[in-house]
Amino acid sequence: MRVAVVGAGGWGEHHARIFSRREDTELVAVVGRTPARTAARAERYGTTPYTDLDLMLERERPDLITVCLPNEDHYDVTLKLVHTGIPLLVEKPLVFDLDEADTLLNDARGNFFAINFNHRYAEPVQRAKALIDAGELGDLIFATWRFGGEPNRGGSPHANLIETQCHGFDMLEHLVGPISAVSAHLTDKTYGAFSTVALALDFANRAVGTMLGSYDSSYAYPDTQHLEINGTEGRLVIHDTVRSLSFSKPGDPVERRWHSTYFDDESRNFAGTFDRHVDALLTALRAGAEPPIHARAGRRALHLAHAAIKSHETGRRVACVPNDGQYSANRPSAGGC
């Protein structure tokens, strides 16, 4: 399968790494904006550099295109690629604006259109999902997500909420179920943007939850990312996405714990979660199926982020229509998100 990567930045290197080293794909192009940087990336992974997207499309005719651009520069390039009809994998966030998200999804109907919420493919997360699906936690009662590190500043005052905590929205709905309401407290006390956010959540299954996301912390701290889910029959805790998973039963002081073993480098490698996602994505693409994580999930995370923004601005709890796997092209009414 011929794959082109659009983007020559930091995380874009993992796109080039994966598709250049797989036996079932050929990396046919790296497209970037800076000639020297693009040429260096292409040389490192044995492919052709381009700074002209149209020229690349004409010459290489890829079977799959992946996109990894600066967070607030996704829309124009993604829309152009959606219109080619070529299967597409984009990095999160989908976009920052709901109207733009709706345009992308409307124009891509029927096309293979995936988004990289790679946290879902961490070993602890997959094991947690299996425990929940098997009923080991009983009825879910509450969930807590915390994720924070150094600033990733951008033009939007809500960069942390939209481009980083989208993982939290996606993960909580993936494991607990649809979020039905959001109440938000945001602070801009450090550098002018809303760099730390605290949210209270209602779920459609009557569980409750919290989210704390920050750009005023450090990725060097233990438990930079912490996820806890508590049910009537047990509790699970995920530490730093790939580090470990613990599972406890009520009244039992002995916990079960998964951690990567001595020789198991793959499962403790955060970048490896993307490799796992690509495995599932290519399987679906070859089978003619929908992507394992459709771009609709990116629109849903954005929808919830905008609900949090509205809650902060109005000082009110904002109800959210639970997602049924689709989305509405119509903007929500004033009473909901």
XYZ file of C-alpha atoms in Angstrom:
337
model
C 0.000 0.000 0.000
C 1.423 3.347 -1.101
C 1.347 5.888 1.753
C 2.128 9.617 1.732
C 2.714 11.599 4.922
C 1.738 15.284 4.975
C 3.705 17.011 7.711
C 7.399 17.011 8.611
C 7.145 18.051 12.266
C 7.856 16.222 15.513
C 5.030 13.681 15.764
C 4.960 13.469 11.969
C 8.249 11.580 12.240
C 6.333 8.670 13.752
C 4.091 8.642 10.680
C 7.159 8.369 8.450
C 8.801 5.793 10.721
C 5.813 3.481 10.772
C 5.003 3.434 7.068
C 8.636 3.247 5.941
C 9.372 0.184 8.087
C 6.272 -1.937 7.618
C 6.530 -4.801 5.127
C 3.014 -4.153 3.792
C 3.394 -0.404 3.075
C 5.668 1.814 1.021
C 6.280 5.389 2.119
C 6.155 7.180 -1.234
C 6.335 10.813 -0.068
C 6.797 13.262 2.769
C 5.130 16.628 2.185
C 6.285 19.645 4.197
C 6.370 23.422 4.111
C 10.109 23.926 4.722
C 12.285 22.512 1.909
C 15.372 21.691 4.015
C 13.410 20.069 6.818
C 11.235 18.110 4.398
C 14.265 16.885 2.435
C 16.001 15.769 5.631
C 12.934 13.838 6.795
C 12.497 12.175 3.399
C 16.168 11.201 3.242
C 16.030 9.701 6.720
C 13.174 7.420 5.707
C 14.154 6.712 2.123
C 11.396 8.512 0.271
C 10.701 11.566 -1.914
C 10.286 15.082 -0.456
C 7.609 17.473 -1.699
C 6.624 21.005 -0.782
C 3.840 21.011 -3.411
C 0.870 18.887 -2.354
C -0.747 18.888 -5.793
C 2.472 17.712 -7.436
C 2.776 14.881 -4.931
C -0.797 13.747 -5.584
C -0.246 13.797 -9.349
C 3.057 11.907 -9.293
C 2.661 9.428 -6.438
C -1.048 8.539 -6.464
C -1.027 7.220 -2.853
C -3.484 4.634 -1.530
C -3.514 6.295 1.909
C -2.575 9.772 3.102
C -1.766 10.653 6.701
C -1.782 14.227 7.991
C 0.208 15.631 10.922
C 0.236 19.431 10.837
C 0.353 22.158 13.516
C -2.786 21.868 15.637
C -4.577 24.985 14.398
C -3.651 24.528 10.719
C -5.606 21.361 9.936
C -8.671 22.568 8.064
C -7.575 23.774 4.636
C -5.243 20.861 3.876
C -7.654 18.294 5.290
C -10.543 19.663 3.227
C -8.405 19.549 0.070
C -7.479 15.933 0.777
C -11.047 14.944 1.666
C -12.074 16.073 -1.818
C -9.557 13.703 -3.447
C -11.471 10.689 -2.093
C -8.179 9.052 -1.058
C -8.380 7.238 2.321
C -7.251 9.616 5.036
C -5.829 9.435 8.555
C -5.529 12.751 10.418
C -4.014 13.686 13.735
C -6.078 15.121 16.546
C -7.614 17.597 17.001
C -9.793 17.317 13.932
C -10.154 21.144 13.847
C -10.980 23.890 16.376
C -14.268 25.050 14.820
C -17.498 22.993 14.761
C -18.637 24.369 11.406
C -15.335 23.290 9.881
C -15.683 19.845 11.442
C -19.164 19.488 9.960
C -17.933 20.535 6.524
C -15.162 17.947 6.599
C -17.506 15.151 7.651
C -20.228 16.138 5.205
C -17.801 16.292 2.293
C -16.146 13.002 3.279
C -19.305 10.901 3.576
C -18.565 7.400 2.324
C -14.810 7.961 2.282
C -12.362 6.277 4.665
C -11.683 9.092 7.165
C -9.845 8.229 10.387
C -8.419 10.160 13.336
C -5.507 9.116 15.540
C -6.789 8.824 19.099
C -3.905 6.468 19.774
C -4.399 6.363 23.572
C -7.104 3.747 22.953
C -4.408 1.311 21.829
C -2.287 1.417 24.976
C -2.062 -2.016 26.602
C -3.514 -0.827 29.953
C -6.437 0.830 28.146
C -7.223 -2.270 26.101
C -7.106 -4.412 29.233
C -9.314 -1.903 31.073
C -11.848 -2.002 28.242
C -11.912 -5.810 28.412
C -12.526 -5.722 32.189
C -15.383 -3.235 31.801
C -16.971 -5.128 28.887
C -16.777 -8.368 30.875
C -18.715 -6.772 33.761
C -15.796 -7.020 36.195
C -16.457 -3.493 37.499
C -20.224 -3.942 37.790
C -22.252 -0.768 37.272
C -19.924 2.162 36.623
C -20.333 4.950 39.186
C -17.556 7.492 38.648
C -14.476 8.187 36.552
C -11.567 10.599 36.886
C -9.170 11.738 34.139
C -6.103 13.884 34.838
C -3.538 14.879 32.201
C -1.073 17.740 32.376
C 2.343 18.929 31.250
C 4.277 21.872 29.880
C 2.574 24.514 27.694
C 1.829 23.864 24.040
C 0.869 27.427 23.196
C -1.188 28.338 20.177
C -3.425 31.043 18.828
C -6.538 29.723 20.540
C -7.079 30.480 24.246
C -8.585 26.980 24.479
C -5.650 25.033 23.014
C -5.294 22.795 26.092
C -8.986 21.921 26.171
C -9.330 21.259 22.428
C -6.022 19.793 21.298
C -4.826 17.930 24.418
C -7.860 17.102 26.554
C -9.641 15.736 23.467
C -7.887 12.507 24.502
C -9.719 12.687 27.832
C -13.133 13.199 26.254
C -12.509 10.341 23.838
C -11.123 7.990 26.469
C -13.921 8.561 28.993
C -16.615 7.976 26.383
C -14.707 4.940 25.052
C -14.596 3.330 28.509
C -17.574 4.739 30.430
C -20.092 5.770 27.751
C -21.606 8.978 26.363
C -21.188 12.197 28.330
C -24.571 13.872 28.815
C -23.622 17.139 30.576
C -20.583 19.292 31.326
C -19.870 21.902 33.992
C -16.567 23.757 33.608
C -14.107 25.898 35.550
C -11.202 27.343 33.523
C -8.304 29.573 34.567
C -6.009 31.819 32.523
C -3.905 33.037 35.451
C -0.462 32.026 34.093
C -0.005 33.304 30.526
C -3.382 34.504 29.305
C -4.788 31.334 27.746
C -7.082 28.913 29.593
C -4.168 26.662 30.381
C -5.782 24.683 33.219
C -9.322 23.303 33.134
C -11.457 21.449 35.665
C -14.668 19.797 34.476
C -17.527 17.949 36.155
C -19.315 15.431 33.942
C -22.577 13.525 33.823
C -22.781 10.324 31.766
C -25.880 8.986 30.033
C -25.656 5.835 32.204
C -25.984 8.073 35.327
C -22.327 7.770 36.297
C -20.447 10.978 37.070
C -16.907 12.064 36.311
C -14.205 14.686 36.536
C -11.495 15.924 34.189
C -8.456 17.994 35.133
C -6.221 19.129 32.290
C -3.268 21.484 32.503
C -0.469 23.189 30.623
C 0.831 24.485 33.972
C 2.367 21.188 35.045
C 5.184 18.940 33.767
C 5.388 15.712 31.796
C 8.321 14.828 34.057
C 5.983 14.312 37.023
C 4.887 10.763 37.875
C 1.234 10.199 36.996
C 1.259 12.937 34.370
C -1.741 11.017 33.058
C -4.019 9.274 35.561
C -7.326 7.537 34.852
C -9.531 5.941 37.504
C -12.859 4.195 36.941
C -14.919 2.964 39.884
C -17.870 0.579 39.701
C -20.053 -1.333 42.128
C -17.874 -4.457 41.761
C -14.374 -3.035 41.316
C -12.005 -0.186 40.538
C -9.293 0.200 37.922
C -6.507 2.758 37.699
C -4.283 3.472 34.678
C -0.979 5.237 35.282
C 0.720 7.300 32.547
C -1.244 5.637 29.715
C 1.232 2.798 29.113
C 2.951 2.342 32.488
C 0.538 0.141 34.443
C -3.035 -0.921 35.190
C -4.279 -1.923 38.632
C -7.609 -3.589 39.392
C -9.144 -3.959 42.866
C -12.294 -5.582 44.255
C -14.360 -4.148 47.137
C -13.093 -5.182 50.566
C -9.993 -6.909 49.167
C -6.671 -5.256 50.121
C -4.831 -7.243 47.436
C -4.880 -5.694 43.960
C -4.185 -7.207 40.541
C -1.646 -5.215 38.536
C -0.464 -5.301 34.940
C 2.889 -3.812 33.981
C 5.135 -4.465 31.016
C 7.578 -7.301 31.554
C 11.361 -7.146 31.226
C 11.516 -7.990 27.522
C 8.213 -6.343 26.562
C 9.501 -2.987 25.341
C 6.648 -2.603 22.840
C 3.830 -2.312 25.366
C 5.554 0.339 27.473
C 6.400 2.542 24.480
C 3.913 5.390 24.080
C 4.711 5.851 20.387
C 3.927 2.160 19.928
C 0.259 2.905 20.579
C 0.257 4.554 17.149
C 1.815 1.452 15.571
C -1.024 -0.608 17.063
C -3.617 1.798 15.726
C -2.077 1.564 12.256
C -2.322 -2.251 12.428
C -6.064 -1.983 13.037
C -6.512 0.834 10.529
C -4.850 -1.017 7.637
C -6.822 -4.169 8.430
C -10.062 -2.187 8.192
C -8.984 -0.359 5.038
C -8.085 -3.581 3.224
C -11.388 -5.147 4.298
C -13.413 -2.213 2.969
C -14.657 -1.445 6.495
C -14.930 1.836 8.377
C -11.786 2.964 10.218
C -11.494 1.716 13.810
C -11.618 5.352 15.001
C -13.631 7.426 12.545
C -13.060 11.179 12.268
C -16.530 11.531 13.844
C -14.764 10.854 17.163
C -12.740 14.013 16.595
C -15.905 16.000 15.991
C -17.433 14.517 19.151
C -14.439 15.537 21.299
C -14.624 19.056 19.826
C -18.383 19.139 20.523
C -17.705 18.364 24.198
C -14.897 20.931 24.406
C -17.236 23.612 23.089
C -19.808 22.568 25.687
C -17.157 23.129 28.369
C -16.343 26.568 26.918
C -20.032 27.476 26.920
C -20.390 26.291 30.520
C -17.443 28.442 31.607
C -18.754 31.495 29.768
C -22.310 31.194 31.088
C -21.600 29.778 34.537
C -24.138 27.034 33.811
C -24.173 23.279 33.409
C -24.535 22.460 29.698
C -26.491 19.407 28.581
C -25.022 17.327 25.744
C -26.950 15.010 23.454
C -25.311 11.571 23.801
C -23.517 10.547 20.641
C -25.024 7.626 18.711
C -22.000 7.158 16.478
C -23.242 9.738 13.988
C -23.357 13.501 14.208
C -25.760 16.252 13.307
C -24.801 18.692 10.596
C -27.099 21.199 12.288
C -25.623 23.361 14.990
C -27.054 22.638 18.472
C -29.757 24.762 19.993
C -29.050 27.282 22.717
C -30.213 24.827 25.358
C -27.592 22.162 24.626
C -24.111 21.614 23.272
